[in-house]
PDB file of C-alpha atoms in Angstrom:
ATOM      1  CA  MET A 211    -213.119 -92.503 103.785  1.00  0.00           C
ATOM      2  CA  GLU A 212    -213.848 -89.077 106.157  1.00  0.00           C
ATOM      3  CA  PHE A 213    -216.248 -86.544 105.474  1.00  0.00           C
ATOM      4  CA  SER A 214    -216.775 -83.084 106.988  1.00  0.00           C
ATOM      5  CA  PRO A 215    -219.081 -81.197 105.373  1.00  0.00           C
ATOM      6  CA  ALA A 216    -219.505 -77.405 106.074  1.00  0.00           C
ATOM      7  CA  CYS A 217    -222.864 -77.550 107.554  1.00  0.00           C
ATOM      8  CA  VAL A 218    -225.274 -80.381 108.339  1.00  0.00           C
ATOM      9  CA  THR A 219    -229.009 -79.666 108.926  1.00  0.00           C
ATOM     10  CA  LEU A 220    -231.482 -82.047 110.506  1.00  0.00           C
ATOM     11  CA  GLN A 221    -235.308 -81.402 110.787  1.00  0.00           C
ATOM     12  CA  GLU A 222    -238.322 -83.429 112.851  1.00  0.00           C
ATOM     13  CA  THR A 223    -235.285 -83.631 115.622  1.00  0.00           C
ATOM     14  CA  LYS A 224    -237.792 -84.072 118.730  1.00  0.00           C
ATOM     15  CA  LEU A 225    -235.181 -83.131 120.851  1.00  0.00           C
ATOM     16  CA  GLY A 226    -237.417 -81.351 123.448  1.00  0.00           C
ATOM     17  CA  ASP A 227    -236.138 -79.367 126.350  1.00  0.00           C
ATOM     18  CA  SER A 228    -232.753 -81.415 126.811  1.00  0.00           C
ATOM     19  CA  SER A 229    -229.415 -80.163 126.590  1.00  0.00           C
ATOM     20  CA  TYR A 230    -227.699 -80.598 123.105  1.00  0.00           C
ATOM     21  CA  SER A 231    -224.345 -81.443 122.021  1.00  0.00           C
ATOM     22  CA  SER A 232    -222.615 -81.237 118.902  1.00  0.00           C
ATOM     23  CA  PRO A 233    -220.016 -83.377 117.379  1.00  0.00           C
ATOM     24  CA  HIS A 234    -216.462 -82.705 117.865  1.00  0.00           C
ATOM     25  CA  GLY A 235    -215.486 -79.842 115.574  1.00  0.00           C
ATOM     26  CA  TYR A 236    -218.899 -78.521 115.225  1.00  0.00           C
ATOM     27  CA  HIS A 237    -221.073 -75.601 116.438  1.00  0.00           C
ATOM     28  CA  GLY A 238    -225.004 -76.306 116.744  1.00  0.00           C
ATOM     29  CA  VAL A 239    -227.723 -74.121 116.516  1.00  0.00           C
ATOM     30  CA  TYR A 240    -231.233 -75.773 117.526  1.00  0.00           C
ATOM     31  CA  SER A 241    -234.996 -74.870 117.432  1.00  0.00           C
ATOM     32  CA  THR A 242    -237.202 -76.880 119.765  1.00  0.00           C
ATOM     33  CA  SER A 243    -240.830 -78.074 119.211  1.00  0.00           C
ATOM     34  CA  PHE A 244    -243.926 -76.025 119.441  1.00  0.00           C
ATOM     35  CA  PRO A 245    -246.793 -78.479 119.429  1.00  0.00           C
ATOM     36  CA  GLU A 246    -249.063 -75.975 120.543  1.00  0.00           C
ATOM     37  CA  GLN A 247    -248.136 -73.749 117.513  1.00  0.00           C
ATOM     38  CA  GLY A 248    -248.920 -76.570 115.441  1.00  0.00           C
ATOM     39  CA  HIS A 249    -244.647 -77.630 115.172  1.00  0.00           C
ATOM     40  CA  HIS A 250    -244.472 -81.036 115.922  1.00  0.00           C
ATOM     41  CA  GLY A 251    -240.670 -81.453 115.737  1.00  0.00           C
ATOM     42  CA  GLY A 252    -237.312 -79.277 115.980  1.00  0.00           C
ATOM     43  CA  THR A 253    -234.749 -78.396 113.965  1.00  0.00           C
ATOM     44  CA  ALA A 254    -230.767 -78.315 114.237  1.00  0.00           C
ATOM     45  CA  ILE A 255    -228.386 -77.227 112.341  1.00  0.00           C
ATOM     46  CA  ARG A 256    -224.562 -78.097 112.700  1.00  0.00           C
ATOM     47  CA  VAL A 257    -221.942 -76.176 111.160  1.00  0.00           C
ATOM     48  CA  ARG A 258    -218.056 -76.899 111.460  1.00  0.00           C
ATOM     49  CA  GLN A 259    -216.213 -74.399 113.510  1.00  0.00           C
ATOM     50  CA  ASP A 260    -213.985 -72.757 110.805  1.00  0.00           C
ATOM     51  CA  THR A 261    -217.101 -71.768 108.398  1.00  0.00           C
ATOM     52  CA  PRO A 262    -217.921 -68.428 109.701  1.00  0.00           C
ATOM     53  CA  ILE A 263    -221.992 -67.969 110.920  1.00  0.00           C
ATOM     54  CA  VAL A 264    -223.645 -64.573 110.930  1.00  0.00           C
ATOM     55  CA  PRO A 265    -226.972 -65.280 113.359  1.00  0.00           C
ATOM     56  CA  PHE A 266    -230.170 -63.442 112.191  1.00  0.00           C
ATOM     57  CA  SER A 267    -234.136 -63.290 113.146  1.00  0.00           C
ATOM     58  CA  ALA A 268    -235.926 -64.805 109.989  1.00  0.00           C
ATOM     59  CA  SER A 269    -238.375 -61.364 110.766  1.00  0.00           C
ATOM     60  CA  ASP A 270    -235.173 -59.122 110.048  1.00  0.00           C
ATOM     61  CA  SER A 271    -235.702 -57.167 106.783  1.00  0.00           C
ATOM     62  CA  PRO A 272    -233.629 -58.265 103.710  1.00  0.00           C
ATOM     63  CA  GLN A 273    -231.607 -54.800 104.210  1.00  0.00           C
ATOM     64  CA  ASN A 274    -230.763 -55.653 107.621  1.00  0.00           C
ATOM     65  CA  ILE A 275    -229.915 -59.207 106.570  1.00  0.00           C
ATOM     66  CA  ARG A 276    -227.355 -57.905 103.784  1.00  0.00           C
ATOM     67  CA  SER A 277    -225.739 -55.589 106.319  1.00  0.00           C
ATOM     68  CA  LEU A 278    -224.490 -58.513 108.342  1.00  0.00           C
ATOM     69  CA  TYR A 279    -222.622 -59.429 105.564  1.00  0.00           C
TER      70      TYR A 279
END
């Protein structure tokens, strides 16, 4: 049985500053760890290539985010 989820999220990845690769058919968005800020692990989001994504900043206002869609 095969699965191809639209999105896979990972936390506490501890990937560091190395280069990343996503599985075939997926885009990757990564956040590395920032121990000096109290963040001990990174995050990764893998999104299937046929799934539309719209990047935005977490500091954007709700009105700005709504305008992206």
